[in-house]
Amino acid sequence: MKRRDFLLTAAGAGLAPVAGLLTPAQAASTALSLVAEPVTVQILPDGNPATDMLGFNGSSPGPLLRLKQGARQAIRFDNKIDQDSAVHWHGLRIDNAMDGVPGLTQAQVKPGHGFDYALTPPDAGTYWYHSHNRSWEQVARGLYGPIIVEEASPPDIDRDVVVMVDDWRLMETGGLAPGYDSMHDQAHQGRLGNYARALFDDDSTVQRGQRLRLRIINVATDRVFPVKLSGIEGRVVALDGMPLSEPRAIEEMLLAPAQRVDIIADVTSDAAVSVLAPLRDGDYVLGELKVEGKAKERRTSAIAPLPANSLGKPDLANSQDVLVKMEGGAMNPRIMQLNSIWGLGGRNDINQEPVLRIERGRSARLRLANETLFPHGIHLHGHHFFEMSADGALGDARDTSLVMPDQTLDVACVFDNPGKWLLHCHMLGHQAAGMKTWVEVI
Ligand code: C2O
Ligand code: CU
């Protein structure tokens, strides 16, 4: 991707006129407005046809929402597309009624209608919002955007950059290919695109020696993105919004749909900071920030941990444990028994009993057992859980875990947020075809 490609996107999509709505100062007092509507975006490089999509406030991705930790923010959603919709705030541990899941937490928002959301995010970090109605179609068509919840005392950096990795299935005309409900796709890896790119919220040049915070979000509907960075040296400081107590070395990453990684790093290249997808035949450049000039002073300070969010530690001695099997998919005989392509925890729809009903404040251990031939990215709404190691130790806090074929991963969680919470595969084609259930916290 060349720099002007993104500028074209920004100009064509009208980011500038709405930017004023989204400054932190206004966010504290005024309701923000998100309008879902048809948009035209220059996804392909300059000189190729533009793509008719869906977006928020004239662009896809939608505008960056900057929220303050612990502060209430009202957001008015208006649906101006020709399908029902609703907005989910992925990873925010907010009130159940605001979670944006039609059929579980609210009614569908009909075309021409709206919904008033109000969010009080308890955790700082990197999150995102996306449609949660026919998400496998509406997210593929562009209905998503990034969220930053600012730390009360943010780290010392020069630039904060959101990097969304996505893929699109495009036709030669530049239009999105139809077939969102393809059973063949849903029984395999989902709807994979034929064109991939990293989208930056701001791709202006950086200087050698500057300290950057990169917030990488996999916004693809179904693709597990391998991501590698070049031109910087630094540390991984957070996963799925949650700070690591000890920042880690930056290695090659494998991001399930919806997973996030925050990195703080210094620019060491004279040419570019590159976001790469390492593929069998070499590194594919998803996007770059060009380097121009040199910062006056390079920081010598070590990259410190971000301030911790207050996430409850599960009580494993008194936990309620439940087996959550991933089943089905192509080449798997269980399909017939499930009466759907996929199943999760012996279920395939939210009108069935929840996979777990638990008293508020209690801990549970979910054994995520992948008995299929495909990887899955399992996401729990309204909570973060801890991935456990084989010896039972609590590892990283996440809201979405990548579980490989034949892998069993235990995750432990304090269910302290009352309500009805979806648990599903974030490969949205798998979710469409039955890989979903829910948890009730009473
Ligand atoms: Cu990112 Cu059920 O959502
Ligand atoms: Cu899946």
XYZ file of C-alpha atoms and ligand atoms in Angstrom:
446
model
C 0.000 0.000 0.000
C 1.234 3.473 -0.836
C 0.610 6.403 1.424
C -1.727 8.150 -0.997
C -3.951 5.076 -1.114
C -4.990 5.706 2.423
C -5.291 9.446 1.874
C -7.630 8.712 -0.984
C -9.661 6.542 1.331
C -9.805 9.231 3.944
C -10.737 11.971 1.504
C -13.213 9.881 -0.449
C -14.833 8.644 2.698
C -15.200 12.041 4.313
C -13.248 11.408 7.517
C -12.427 15.083 7.891
C -15.958 16.473 8.351
C -16.799 14.079 11.174
C -13.488 14.280 12.989
C -14.724 17.189 15.084
C -17.386 14.977 16.616
C -14.842 12.726 18.134
C -12.386 14.835 20.095
C -11.919 13.709 23.703
C -13.099 17.066 25.034
C -16.460 16.714 23.365
C -16.636 13.041 24.150
C -16.812 13.834 27.837
C -19.973 15.865 27.509
C -21.769 15.171 24.242
C -23.329 12.069 22.752
C -21.301 10.739 19.858
C -23.148 9.782 16.712
C -22.568 6.664 14.628
C -24.569 6.361 11.434
C -24.406 3.081 9.499
C -24.761 3.836 5.805
C -23.574 2.870 2.324
C -20.093 4.245 1.499
C -17.620 4.044 -1.362
C -14.026 3.333 -0.360
C -10.751 3.076 -2.290
C -9.673 -0.317 -0.972
C -7.605 -1.272 -4.027
C -4.491 0.766 -4.926
C -4.953 4.109 -6.643
C -5.983 3.750 -10.272
C -8.188 0.727 -9.581
C -11.937 0.903 -9.109
C -13.367 1.925 -5.739
C -15.529 -0.438 -3.670
C -19.138 0.062 -2.629
C -19.383 -0.973 1.011
C -21.089 -0.166 4.273
C -19.518 2.138 6.834
C -20.090 4.470 9.742
C -20.272 8.253 9.309
C -19.199 8.055 5.684
C -16.182 5.773 6.012
C -15.050 2.213 6.476
C -13.407 1.693 8.908
C -15.723 3.945 10.910
C -14.304 6.801 12.993
C -11.861 6.150 15.813
C -13.727 6.447 19.118
C -11.590 7.763 21.971
C -13.161 7.050 25.337
C -11.965 7.793 28.839
C -11.503 4.981 31.325
C -14.357 4.993 33.836
C -16.250 7.844 32.155
C -19.746 7.385 30.751
C -20.095 8.049 27.042
C -23.419 8.187 25.234
C -23.414 7.025 21.611
C -26.419 7.409 19.346
C -26.583 4.758 16.633
C -28.675 5.341 13.526
C -29.270 2.600 11.015
C -29.313 3.879 7.448
C -28.566 0.594 5.704
C -31.247 -1.639 4.215
C -30.855 -4.466 6.761
C -31.475 -4.716 10.500
C -28.338 -3.975 12.513
C -26.870 -3.341 15.993
C -23.445 -2.335 17.326
C -21.280 -4.439 19.642
C -18.372 -2.872 21.556
C -15.894 -5.704 21.408
C -13.914 -6.307 24.593
C -15.514 -3.583 26.716
C -16.788 -4.975 30.020
C -19.928 -2.854 30.015
C -23.577 -3.212 31.033
C -25.322 -6.153 29.404
C -28.106 -3.991 27.963
C -25.480 -2.057 25.963
C -23.696 -5.109 24.508
C -25.421 -4.904 21.137
C -26.415 -8.523 20.523
C -29.838 -8.796 18.816
C -31.935 -11.579 20.271
C -29.958 -11.663 23.506
C -29.465 -8.111 24.821
C -31.625 -5.948 22.542
C -33.954 -6.016 19.565
C -32.640 -5.587 16.057
C -32.425 -1.971 14.991
C -34.592 -1.702 11.876
C -33.598 0.383 8.871
C -34.452 4.022 9.554
C -34.406 3.445 13.309
C -31.797 3.997 16.006
C -30.582 2.949 19.436
C -29.048 4.935 22.269
C -25.988 3.244 23.708
C -24.113 4.424 26.813
C -20.737 2.935 27.660
C -18.662 3.247 30.824
C -15.495 1.339 29.951
C -13.727 0.054 33.079
C -10.521 -0.865 31.249
C -8.053 1.247 29.298
C -6.715 -0.226 26.073
C -7.452 -1.112 22.463
C -10.935 -2.314 21.506
C -13.224 -2.085 18.494
C -16.846 -1.856 17.516
C -18.673 -3.793 14.834
C -22.110 -4.825 13.669
C -23.474 -7.844 15.497
C -26.383 -8.557 13.143
C -25.577 -10.756 10.165
C -22.051 -9.910 11.227
C -20.531 -12.323 8.702
C -22.006 -10.079 6.012
C -22.081 -6.646 7.671
C -18.510 -6.775 9.031
C -17.294 -8.138 5.670
C -19.002 -5.158 4.047
C -17.193 -2.697 6.331
C -19.299 -2.045 9.453
C -16.559 -1.724 12.064
C -14.187 0.813 13.617
C -11.529 1.149 16.342
C -11.927 2.188 19.996
C -9.182 3.559 22.218
C -9.896 3.780 25.927
C -7.277 6.182 27.216
C -5.211 5.488 30.328
C -5.507 8.074 33.092
C -1.729 8.431 32.841
C -0.784 7.421 29.308
C 2.713 6.141 28.437
C 5.327 8.554 27.103
C 5.214 8.159 23.310
C 5.397 10.340 20.182
C 2.651 8.765 18.081
C -0.331 6.539 18.758
C -1.298 4.614 15.607
C -4.189 2.194 15.061
C -3.376 -0.565 12.560
C -6.350 -2.615 11.357
C -5.541 -5.696 9.293
C -8.327 -6.827 7.006
C -9.041 -8.772 3.854
C -11.792 -8.359 1.295
C -13.169 -10.650 -1.384
C -13.235 -8.358 -4.397
C -14.389 -8.817 -7.956
C -12.517 -7.355 -10.912
C -14.979 -4.466 -10.969
C -13.746 -3.540 -7.467
C -17.077 -4.565 -5.927
C -17.386 -6.975 -3.010
C -18.136 -10.493 -4.176
C -21.591 -11.741 -3.169
C -22.154 -15.073 -1.431
C -21.923 -14.098 2.244
C -23.979 -17.170 3.183
C -21.875 -19.674 1.215
C -22.150 -22.999 3.042
C -18.879 -24.106 1.512
C -17.039 -21.128 3.031
C -18.774 -21.532 6.376
C -17.896 -25.238 6.606
C -14.225 -24.476 5.926
C -12.250 -21.382 6.969
C -15.045 -18.884 6.409
C -15.044 -16.060 3.885
C -11.396 -15.402 3.117
C -10.561 -12.339 1.050
C -8.427 -12.173 -2.066
C -6.916 -8.801 -1.150
C -5.434 -7.877 2.224
C -4.154 -4.626 3.629
C -3.363 -2.832 6.857
C -5.416 0.325 7.390
C -3.907 3.061 9.580
C -6.006 5.685 11.322
C -3.165 8.087 10.527
C -0.426 7.128 8.091
C 1.556 10.362 8.088
C 5.329 9.937 8.177
C 7.269 9.083 11.317
C 10.844 9.976 12.245
C 13.722 7.693 13.048
C 14.051 7.544 16.817
C 10.417 8.321 17.568
C 8.617 6.114 20.039
C 5.358 4.715 18.624
C 2.441 2.903 20.101
C 0.976 0.553 17.501
C -2.462 -0.857 18.225
C -2.928 -3.796 15.872
C -6.493 -5.118 15.460
C -7.499 -8.070 13.286
C -10.836 -6.862 11.913
C -11.127 -9.595 9.274
C -14.268 -11.729 9.450
C -12.504 -15.077 9.200
C -8.774 -14.840 8.456
C -6.167 -15.703 11.068
C -3.523 -13.109 10.194
C 0.174 -13.823 10.605
C 1.741 -10.419 11.329
C 5.365 -9.359 11.511
C 6.809 -5.859 11.969
C 10.022 -4.360 10.638
C 11.766 -1.020 11.122
C 11.144 -0.807 14.864
C 12.519 -2.166 18.128
C 10.372 -2.447 21.201
C 7.984 -4.495 23.256
C 4.523 -6.029 23.252
C 2.691 -4.243 26.085
C -0.927 -5.480 25.904
C -3.126 -8.240 24.441
C -6.855 -7.721 23.753
C -6.611 -4.410 25.625
C -5.159 -5.914 28.801
C -1.654 -4.774 29.813
C 1.042 -7.407 30.267
C 2.663 -7.158 33.683
C 6.007 -7.664 31.928
C 6.337 -6.311 28.369
C 7.584 -8.989 25.941
C 9.802 -9.262 22.896
C 8.011 -8.646 19.596
C 7.853 -11.877 17.672
C 5.887 -13.014 14.683
C 2.228 -12.922 15.714
C -0.752 -15.022 14.762
C -3.913 -12.998 15.306
C -7.350 -14.612 15.356
C -10.180 -12.401 14.113
C -10.933 -9.731 16.770
C -7.645 -10.155 18.668
C -5.536 -7.086 19.411
C -1.863 -6.511 20.205
C -0.442 -3.241 21.546
C 3.205 -2.515 20.875
C 5.437 0.302 22.059
C 8.566 0.587 19.951
C 11.196 2.990 18.639
C 11.647 3.621 14.921
C 15.039 2.202 13.907
C 14.707 2.352 10.112
C 15.468 5.274 7.794
C 12.933 4.050 5.268
C 9.740 2.569 6.684
C 7.968 0.872 9.542
C 6.334 -2.082 7.817
C 3.432 -4.316 8.753
C 4.097 -7.611 6.996
C 2.288 -10.879 6.530
C 4.962 -13.592 6.424
C 3.830 -16.030 3.728
C 5.456 -19.157 2.356
C 6.934 -17.308 -0.609
C 8.104 -14.277 1.347
C 6.850 -11.291 3.294
C 3.785 -9.536 1.911
C 3.619 -5.835 2.773
C 0.218 -5.111 4.337
C 1.049 -1.471 4.994
C 3.826 0.953 5.898
C 4.542 4.180 7.679
C 7.245 6.048 5.781
C 10.169 7.384 7.790
C 11.271 10.951 7.085
C 14.026 12.616 9.128
C 15.270 11.926 12.588
C 13.870 12.713 16.006
C 15.999 15.204 17.949
C 16.414 12.872 20.867
C 15.836 9.197 21.086
C 14.413 8.002 24.396
C 16.747 5.963 26.508
C 14.055 4.945 28.986
C 13.011 1.308 29.043
C 9.536 0.429 27.808
C 7.561 0.117 31.038
C 4.396 -1.913 31.620
C 1.126 -0.051 31.075
C -0.907 0.643 34.220
C -2.881 -2.506 35.074
C -6.663 -2.709 34.644
C -8.491 -4.131 37.636
C -9.441 -7.600 36.494
C -10.534 -10.116 39.138
C -8.368 -13.221 39.625
C -10.406 -16.446 39.335
C -10.816 -18.595 42.435
C -9.778 -21.935 40.990
C -10.401 -23.867 44.199
C -14.122 -23.040 44.017
C -14.733 -22.786 40.314
C -17.621 -24.138 38.288
C -16.126 -26.082 35.401
C -17.631 -26.706 31.996
C -16.495 -28.494 28.863
C -16.992 -26.407 25.736
C -16.326 -28.550 22.673
C -15.889 -27.136 19.207
C -17.456 -29.613 16.804
C -18.415 -29.988 13.177
C -17.083 -28.455 10.001
C -16.173 -29.960 6.680
C -14.951 -33.563 6.714
C -16.464 -34.162 10.144
C -19.256 -36.702 10.698
C -20.721 -34.793 13.685
C -22.399 -32.349 11.297
C -25.431 -34.605 10.924
C -25.979 -34.999 14.664
C -25.781 -31.263 15.326
C -28.218 -30.338 12.607
C -25.917 -27.426 11.778
C -22.449 -27.102 10.287
C -20.776 -26.239 13.597
C -21.503 -26.612 17.297
C -20.113 -25.102 20.486
C -20.622 -26.715 23.876
C -23.208 -29.078 22.359
C -25.245 -26.117 21.162
C -25.658 -24.177 17.966
C -28.053 -21.324 18.689
C -28.840 -18.718 21.323
C -32.472 -19.794 21.726
C -31.149 -22.935 23.461
C -30.185 -23.159 27.136
C -26.894 -21.400 27.990
C -23.762 -23.533 28.181
C -23.205 -22.135 31.692
C -25.441 -20.469 34.256
C -23.447 -18.999 37.112
C -23.927 -16.773 40.113
C -22.459 -13.318 39.866
C -18.961 -13.164 41.335
C -18.230 -16.862 40.974
C -15.349 -18.213 38.918
C -15.537 -20.804 36.181
C -13.071 -22.757 34.140
C -14.078 -23.324 30.524
C -12.304 -26.189 28.810
C -12.185 -25.132 25.152
C -11.685 -28.377 23.247
C -11.225 -28.124 19.496
C -12.395 -31.399 17.945
C -12.444 -30.038 14.406
C -9.917 -29.751 11.598
C -9.896 -25.931 11.692
C -8.622 -23.240 14.075
C -11.221 -21.198 15.961
C -11.108 -17.859 17.758
C -13.394 -18.188 20.758
C -14.755 -14.916 22.141
C -16.630 -14.267 25.393
C -18.689 -11.094 25.711
C -18.624 -8.801 28.738
C -15.587 -10.375 30.414
C -11.915 -11.116 29.987
C -10.644 -14.561 30.942
C -7.191 -15.918 31.697
C -5.654 -18.490 29.395
C -4.235 -21.300 31.532
C -1.068 -23.249 30.921
C -1.035 -27.047 31.024
C 0.146 -26.959 34.664
C -2.871 -24.854 35.638
C -1.125 -21.478 35.989
C -2.983 -18.316 34.941
C -1.509 -16.809 31.796
C -2.577 -13.896 29.605
C -5.921 -12.162 30.053
C -7.859 -12.112 26.773
C -11.363 -11.802 25.391
C -10.660 -13.974 22.349
C -8.497 -17.104 22.253
C -7.118 -18.859 19.217
C -7.586 -22.620 19.603
C -5.847 -24.814 17.028
C -7.128 -28.174 15.724
C -6.794 -30.873 18.391
C -5.851 -28.279 20.991
C -7.560 -28.064 24.358
C -7.227 -24.737 26.146
C -8.527 -24.033 29.623
C -9.591 -20.467 30.329
C -10.624 -19.190 33.748
C -12.887 -16.246 34.426
C -14.559 -14.387 37.257
C -18.123 -13.934 36.031
C -18.736 -10.612 37.745
C -20.870 -8.913 35.095
C -24.559 -9.880 35.315
C -26.550 -10.666 32.202
C -26.650 -12.772 29.063
C -23.294 -13.007 27.375
C -22.555 -14.521 24.012
C -19.759 -17.083 23.676
C -18.895 -17.734 20.040
C -16.327 -18.288 17.370
C -15.151 -14.952 15.944
C -14.646 -16.544 12.557
C -17.955 -14.965 11.712
C -18.860 -17.559 9.087
C -18.510 -20.231 11.770
C -20.687 -18.215 14.119
C -23.292 -17.917 11.350
C -23.289 -21.696 10.943
C -23.814 -22.646 14.585
C -20.624 -22.032 16.552
C -22.314 -20.007 19.240
C -23.853 -20.317 22.668
C -24.167 -18.059 25.716
C -23.489 -17.771 29.413
C -25.968 -16.390 31.923
C -24.589 -14.566 34.963
C -27.354 -14.280 37.583
Cu -16.534 -9.058 18.304
Cu -19.665 -11.323 19.470
O -18.100 -10.128 18.878
Cu -14.535 -21.092 14.231
